[in-house]
Short mmCIF file of C-alpha atoms in Angstrom, two decimals:
data_model
loop_
_atom_site.label_atom_id
_atom_site.label_comp_id
_atom_site.label_asym_id
_atom_site.label_seq_id
_atom_site.Cartn_x
_atom_site.Cartn_y
_atom_site.Cartn_z
CA MET A 1 35.62 55.22 8.60
CA SER A 2 35.80 51.88 10.34
CA HIS A 3 38.83 52.16 12.63
CA MET A 4 41.74 49.76 12.11
CA ASN A 5 40.16 48.60 8.84
CA PHE A 6 42.69 50.57 6.82
CA SER A 7 42.48 50.38 3.06
CA ASP A 8 45.65 49.49 1.18
CA ASN A 9 46.14 53.08 0.07
CA PHE A 10 44.93 54.73 3.32
CA SER A 11 42.60 56.89 1.22
CA ASP A 12 39.97 57.17 4.00
CA THR A 13 42.44 57.38 6.88
CA ARG A 14 42.47 60.60 8.90
CA ILE A 15 46.15 61.31 9.54
CA VAL A 16 47.12 64.10 11.95
CA VAL A 17 50.65 65.46 12.43
CA ALA A 18 51.24 67.56 15.56
CA GLY A 19 54.52 69.46 15.79
CA LEU A 20 55.82 70.73 12.46
CA GLY A 21 59.45 71.47 13.30
CA GLY A 22 62.48 69.70 11.87
CA VAL A 23 61.24 66.13 12.37
CA GLY A 24 57.46 66.62 12.37
CA GLY A 25 57.67 68.90 9.34
CA PHE A 26 59.73 66.31 7.47
CA LEU A 27 57.29 63.50 8.30
CA GLY A 28 54.33 65.78 7.63
CA ALA A 29 55.63 66.70 4.18
CA ALA A 30 56.31 63.04 3.37
CA LEU A 31 52.79 62.05 4.43
CA ALA A 32 50.94 65.01 2.88
CA SER A 33 52.70 64.50 -0.46
CA THR A 34 51.50 60.85 -0.44
CA TYR A 35 48.01 61.01 1.11
CA GLN A 36 45.07 63.39 0.78
CA ASN A 37 43.55 63.35 4.24
CA VAL A 38 46.41 64.84 6.28
CA THR A 39 45.88 67.50 8.96
CA PHE A 40 48.67 69.65 10.41
CA PHE A 41 48.08 70.72 14.01
CA ALA A 42 50.12 73.91 14.32
CA ARG A 43 49.95 77.16 16.26
CA GLY A 44 50.88 80.81 16.05
CA THR A 45 52.84 82.20 13.13
CA ARG A 46 53.75 78.71 11.90
CA LYS A 47 50.05 77.88 11.56
CA GLU A 48 49.38 81.14 9.67
CA HIS A 49 52.34 80.54 7.35
CA LEU A 50 51.37 76.92 6.62
CA LYS A 51 47.75 77.90 5.96
CA ALA A 52 48.80 80.62 3.52
CA ASN A 53 51.79 78.97 1.86
CA GLY A 54 51.78 75.22 2.51
CA LEU A 55 54.92 73.44 3.70
CA THR A 56 58.20 73.38 1.81
CA LEU A 57 60.67 70.55 2.38
CA LYS A 58 64.22 70.59 1.05
CA SER A 59 65.48 67.04 1.48
CA GLU A 60 68.69 65.42 0.34
CA PHE A 61 67.16 61.99 0.98
CA ILE A 62 63.57 61.99 -0.33
CA GLY A 63 63.83 65.01 -2.60
CA ASP A 64 62.28 68.47 -2.37
CA ARG A 65 58.53 68.62 -1.82
CA HIS A 66 55.92 71.33 -1.43
CA VAL A 67 52.66 70.26 0.16
CA THR A 68 49.27 71.73 0.93
CA PRO A 69 47.63 69.52 3.57
CA ALA A 70 43.87 69.01 3.77
CA LEU A 71 43.73 71.15 6.92
CA VAL A 72 46.03 73.35 9.00
CA THR A 73 44.51 74.28 12.35
CA ASP A 74 45.03 74.91 16.03
CA GLN A 75 41.37 74.16 16.76
CA ILE A 76 40.86 70.61 18.03
CA SER A 77 37.14 70.86 17.26
CA GLU A 78 37.90 71.16 13.52
CA ILE A 79 39.79 67.86 13.29
CA GLY A 80 37.51 65.01 14.31
CA THR A 81 38.80 61.70 15.62
CA ALA A 82 42.26 60.83 14.29
CA ASP A 83 42.95 57.38 12.89
CA ILE A 84 46.73 57.90 13.00
CA LEU A 85 48.34 60.64 15.07
CA VAL A 86 52.04 61.48 14.69
CA ILE A 87 53.40 63.65 17.53
CA SER A 88 56.78 65.29 17.12
CA VAL A 89 57.49 67.99 19.70
CA LYS A 90 60.31 68.71 22.11
CA ASN A 91 60.51 66.16 24.92
CA TYR A 92 59.54 68.70 27.59
CA SER A 93 56.30 69.61 25.71
CA LEU A 94 54.95 66.06 25.38
CA GLU A 95 52.41 65.98 28.23
CA GLN A 96 51.06 69.41 27.29
CA ILE A 97 50.41 68.48 23.65
CA CYS A 98 48.92 65.10 24.65
CA ARG A 99 46.39 66.86 26.88
CA GLN A 100 45.52 69.23 24.02
CA LEU A 101 45.10 66.37 21.53
CA ALA A 102 43.14 64.07 23.87
CA PRO A 103 39.73 65.01 22.33
CA ILE A 104 40.79 63.68 18.88
CA VAL A 105 42.00 60.33 20.28
CA ASP A 106 39.79 57.31 20.88
CA ASN A 107 40.68 53.73 21.75
CA HIS A 108 41.38 52.87 18.11
CA THR A 109 43.65 55.83 17.30
CA ILE A 110 47.21 54.78 16.52
CA ILE A 111 49.64 57.25 18.10
CA VAL A 112 53.28 57.53 17.03
CA PRO A 113 55.32 59.85 19.30
CA VAL A 114 58.56 60.58 17.43
CA LEU A 115 60.61 62.34 20.10
CA ASN A 116 64.03 62.29 21.68
CA GLY A 117 64.49 60.43 24.94
CA ILE A 118 63.87 56.98 26.39
CA ASP A 119 60.27 57.16 27.59
CA PRO A 120 58.03 59.21 25.21
CA ALA A 121 55.77 56.24 24.40
CA ASP A 122 55.21 55.41 28.09
CA ARG A 123 54.53 59.07 28.93
CA THR A 124 52.10 59.31 26.00
CA ARG A 125 50.23 56.26 27.28
CA ASP A 126 50.18 57.61 30.83
CA THR A 127 48.87 61.02 29.74
CA LEU A 128 46.25 59.94 27.20
CA GLN A 129 45.10 56.67 28.79
CA LYS A 130 43.59 55.68 25.41
CA GLY A 131 44.65 54.89 21.88
CA ILE A 132 47.34 52.45 20.72
CA VAL A 133 50.82 53.89 21.18
CA VAL A 134 53.64 52.65 18.95
CA ASP A 135 57.20 53.05 20.26
CA SER A 136 59.42 54.84 17.75
CA LEU A 137 62.60 56.77 17.06
CA ILE A 138 64.04 58.46 14.00
CA TYR A 139 67.56 58.89 12.65
CA ILE A 140 67.60 62.17 10.74
CA ILE A 141 69.36 65.50 10.52
CA SER A 142 66.71 68.11 9.86
CA GLY A 143 65.70 71.55 11.02
CA SER A 144 63.19 74.31 10.53
CA GLU A 145 64.39 77.54 8.92
CA PRO A 146 63.11 81.00 10.00
CA ASP A 147 60.66 80.92 7.06
CA TYR A 148 59.40 77.49 8.26
CA THR A 149 61.04 75.62 5.38
CA ILE A 150 62.18 72.19 6.58
CA VAL A 151 65.73 71.28 5.57
CA GLN A 152 66.89 67.66 5.81
CA LYS A 153 70.57 66.83 5.25
CA GLY A 154 72.29 63.53 4.54
CA ASP A 155 71.33 60.38 2.67
CA TYR A 156 69.21 58.81 5.42
CA ALA A 157 65.94 59.37 7.25
CA THR A 158 65.07 56.20 9.10
CA LEU A 159 62.00 55.75 11.28
CA ARG A 160 62.24 52.71 13.55
CA ILE A 161 59.09 51.38 15.21
CA GLY A 162 58.09 48.48 17.41
CA THR A 163 56.41 47.37 20.61
CA ARG A 164 57.48 45.86 23.90
CA SER A 165 54.01 44.31 24.17
CA GLY A 166 52.81 41.01 22.73
CA GLU A 167 49.26 42.29 22.30
CA PRO A 168 47.92 41.55 18.78
CA ALA A 169 46.30 45.01 18.50
CA ILE A 170 49.62 46.77 19.14
CA LYS A 171 51.50 44.45 16.76
CA ALA A 172 48.86 45.21 14.11
CA ALA A 173 49.26 48.94 14.76
CA VAL A 174 53.03 48.66 14.25
CA GLN A 175 52.45 46.98 10.88
CA THR A 176 49.92 49.67 9.92
CA VAL A 177 52.45 52.43 10.64
CA HIS A 178 55.06 50.56 8.58
CA ASP A 179 52.63 50.28 5.67
CA LEU A 180 51.65 53.94 6.02
CA PHE A 181 55.22 55.14 5.54
CA ALA A 182 56.22 52.55 2.90
CA PRO A 183 55.28 54.71 -0.14
CA THR A 184 56.42 58.06 1.33
CA GLY A 185 60.17 57.71 0.76
CA VAL A 186 60.89 57.59 4.50
CA THR A 187 62.71 54.38 5.49
CA CYS A 188 60.55 52.61 8.10
CA ILE A 189 61.92 49.56 9.91
CA VAL A 190 60.09 47.33 12.40
CA GLU A 191 62.45 46.53 15.28
CA GLU A 192 62.34 43.22 17.15
CA ASP A 193 63.93 44.84 20.23
CA ILE A 194 62.56 48.38 20.22
CA GLU A 195 63.95 49.14 23.71
CA ALA A 196 67.51 48.48 22.50
CA ALA A 197 66.86 50.49 19.32
CA ILE A 198 65.60 53.48 21.33
CA TRP A 199 68.60 53.30 23.65
CA LYS A 200 71.03 53.11 20.69
CA LYS A 201 69.64 56.34 19.27
CA TYR A 202 69.56 57.91 22.71
CA ILE A 203 73.18 56.95 23.42
CA PHE A 204 74.30 58.72 20.27
CA ASN A 205 72.25 61.81 21.14
CA CYS A 206 73.78 61.91 24.62
CA ALA A 207 77.12 62.50 22.90
CA PHE A 208 76.31 64.24 19.59
CA ASN A 209 73.59 66.64 20.77
CA ILE A 210 75.55 67.52 23.89
CA MET A 211 78.84 68.14 22.05
CA THR A 212 77.30 70.18 19.22
CA ALA A 213 75.43 72.32 21.77
CA ALA A 214 78.41 72.73 24.10
CA TYR A 215 80.66 74.05 21.33
CA SER A 216 78.03 75.59 18.98
CA ALA A 217 79.51 73.17 16.45
CA ASN A 218 78.57 71.10 13.43
CA VAL A 219 79.91 67.65 12.54
CA GLY A 220 82.89 69.05 10.64
CA ASP A 221 83.89 71.33 13.54
CA LEU A 222 83.91 68.43 15.99
CA ARG A 223 85.80 66.11 13.64
CA ALA A 224 88.56 68.71 13.33
CA GLU A 225 89.41 68.58 17.06
CA PRO A 226 90.98 65.35 18.41
CA GLU A 227 89.94 66.30 21.97
CA HIS A 228 86.33 66.60 20.88
CA ILE A 229 86.43 63.16 19.25
CA LYS A 230 87.93 61.74 22.46
CA ASP A 231 85.10 63.31 24.50
CA MET A 232 82.52 61.97 22.06
CA GLU A 233 83.89 58.49 22.74
CA ALA A 234 83.80 59.05 26.50
CA LEU A 235 80.19 60.26 26.42
CA LEU A 236 79.17 57.30 24.25
CA ASP A 237 80.94 54.89 26.62
CA GLU A 238 79.18 56.36 29.65
CA ALA A 239 75.71 56.22 28.04
CA CYS A 240 76.41 52.59 26.98
CA LEU A 241 77.43 51.78 30.55
CA MET A 242 74.14 53.20 31.83
CA ALA A 243 72.10 51.20 29.29
CA ARG A 244 73.91 47.97 30.15
CA SER A 245 73.39 48.65 33.86
CA LYS A 246 69.66 48.59 33.04
CA HIS A 247 70.11 45.28 31.15
CA VAL A 248 69.47 46.82 27.73
CA ASN A 249 71.04 44.80 24.91
CA ILE A 250 73.80 47.11 23.61
CA PRO A 251 76.60 45.54 21.49
CA ASP A 252 80.13 45.62 22.91
CA ASP A 253 81.46 47.55 19.91
CA TYR A 254 78.68 50.15 19.88
CA THR A 255 80.86 53.15 20.77
CA GLN A 256 83.25 52.40 17.89
CA ASP A 257 80.34 51.80 15.52
CA ARG A 258 78.93 55.26 16.33
CA ILE A 259 82.32 56.95 16.10
CA GLN A 260 82.78 55.45 12.62
CA PHE A 261 79.31 56.71 11.66
CA PHE A 262 80.14 60.17 13.02
CA MET A 263 83.55 60.34 11.33
CA ASN A 264 82.63 58.88 7.94
CA LEU A 265 78.89 59.01 7.23
CA GLN A 266 77.38 62.11 8.82
CA SER A 267 77.11 65.26 6.73
CA PRO A 268 79.92 67.64 7.83
CA THR A 269 77.42 70.51 7.91
CA GLY A 270 74.98 68.54 10.08
CA THR A 271 74.27 69.68 13.62
CA SER A 272 71.62 69.10 16.29
CA SER A 273 68.36 70.85 17.11
CA MET A 274 69.71 71.15 20.65
CA ARG A 275 72.66 73.20 19.38
CA ARG A 276 70.21 75.47 17.50
CA ASP A 277 68.05 75.85 20.61
CA VAL A 278 70.99 76.67 22.90
CA ASP A 279 72.44 79.16 20.41
CA ALA A 280 69.05 80.87 20.08
CA GLY A 281 68.46 81.00 23.84
CA HIS A 282 65.42 78.71 23.56
CA PRO A 283 64.49 75.92 26.00
CA CYS A 284 66.54 72.81 25.21
CA GLU A 285 66.63 69.08 25.93
CA LEU A 286 69.64 69.03 28.28
CA GLU A 287 67.55 67.29 30.97
CA THR A 288 66.31 64.72 28.40
CA PHE A 289 69.90 63.70 27.69
CA SER A 290 72.52 64.39 30.38
CA GLY A 291 69.99 65.09 33.14
CA TYR A 292 68.14 61.79 32.70
CA LEU A 293 71.40 59.82 32.45
CA LEU A 294 72.74 61.36 35.64
CA GLN A 295 69.47 60.65 37.49
CA GLU A 296 69.60 57.01 36.44
CA ALA A 297 73.32 56.80 37.26
CA HIS A 298 72.55 57.99 40.79
CA LYS A 299 69.87 55.27 41.17
CA TYR A 300 72.19 52.54 39.91
CA GLY A 301 75.35 53.74 41.67
CA VAL A 302 77.18 54.39 38.37
CA GLU A 303 79.76 57.16 37.84
CA LEU A 304 79.50 59.22 34.62
CA PRO A 305 82.23 61.88 35.00
CA ARG A 306 82.29 63.18 31.40
CA THR A 307 78.51 63.37 31.24
CA ARG A 308 78.52 65.35 34.48
CA TYR A 309 81.23 67.69 33.14
CA TYR A 310 79.23 68.52 30.00
CA TYR A 311 75.99 68.81 31.95
CA GLN A 312 77.55 71.48 34.17
CA LEU A 313 79.23 73.18 31.20
CA LEU A 314 75.92 73.47 29.35
CA LYS A 315 74.03 74.56 32.49
CA GLU A 316 76.51 77.44 32.80
CA LYS A 317 76.32 78.26 29.08
CA ILE A 318 72.51 78.37 29.21
CA SER A 319 72.53 80.41 32.43
CA THR A 320 74.95 82.95 30.92
CA SER A 321 72.81 83.19 27.81
CA ASP A 322 69.68 83.76 29.94
CA LYS A 323 71.38 86.57 31.86
CA GLN A 324 72.56 88.26 28.65
CA SER A 325 69.07 88.16 27.17
#
């Protein structure tokens, strides 16, 4: 097809989703239930399962879906050049998957890295050196079950996209991604200040993901303990302080806004993928959250005592788990 000349219904658009866990699987199911030409890039037993059985999504927000994509493969040579590439892997795997996917990217490919952390879009650009990268984040509670079913909880799944560049091609790519997701059921919002939007999500993760992982807890467990709520506030305050030190536009009442969201709107059974990873003894994103904050705090001469406390607590928990396994 002629790149960037997307038809209204994206019927000729080659869409590739790489990373089919809790977030990527949710987005992949939403896209593959809407469009015909969707490829899942998956490996190992997940690839074999998806090839044989398709992908099952159980979603409280967009409804249950079962999809059979056009192609499930781990062979780059089978895919061809992607028009739109959605990458959703763990933060620490980003460079590796970008190097693998480089052969399917050309200068017109729109790339949407939907990952935790502050800098996935910049790292994607640095690694690929081609394509048009759209900054993004997602608010969602979702996970992958042992049978590879994706389960999404709560009445929201909001993808936020934007660009810090004024280049017309990147602005056009942002609009294309918005239009792509419009009929899928996923809420997609174009942000005027994408840096602030990314930091707002990140700030919440620096508290919620850390607390759920530290105590192997879900939302309801944390709400039940006043000390945990107090620590959530402290972690939010410290992450806000770091963002403001970097001149990111964070509202003064942001900590209270997120505490209200946590106390009143989140599903009580919701938890984080980081908690699941720590409990299972898998690699986790501790460095993406507390580690990155503490590095930046050192550069800026900022003290983050509660963040440091939980960083050390989780380092010890992970180390103990490693020794036991």
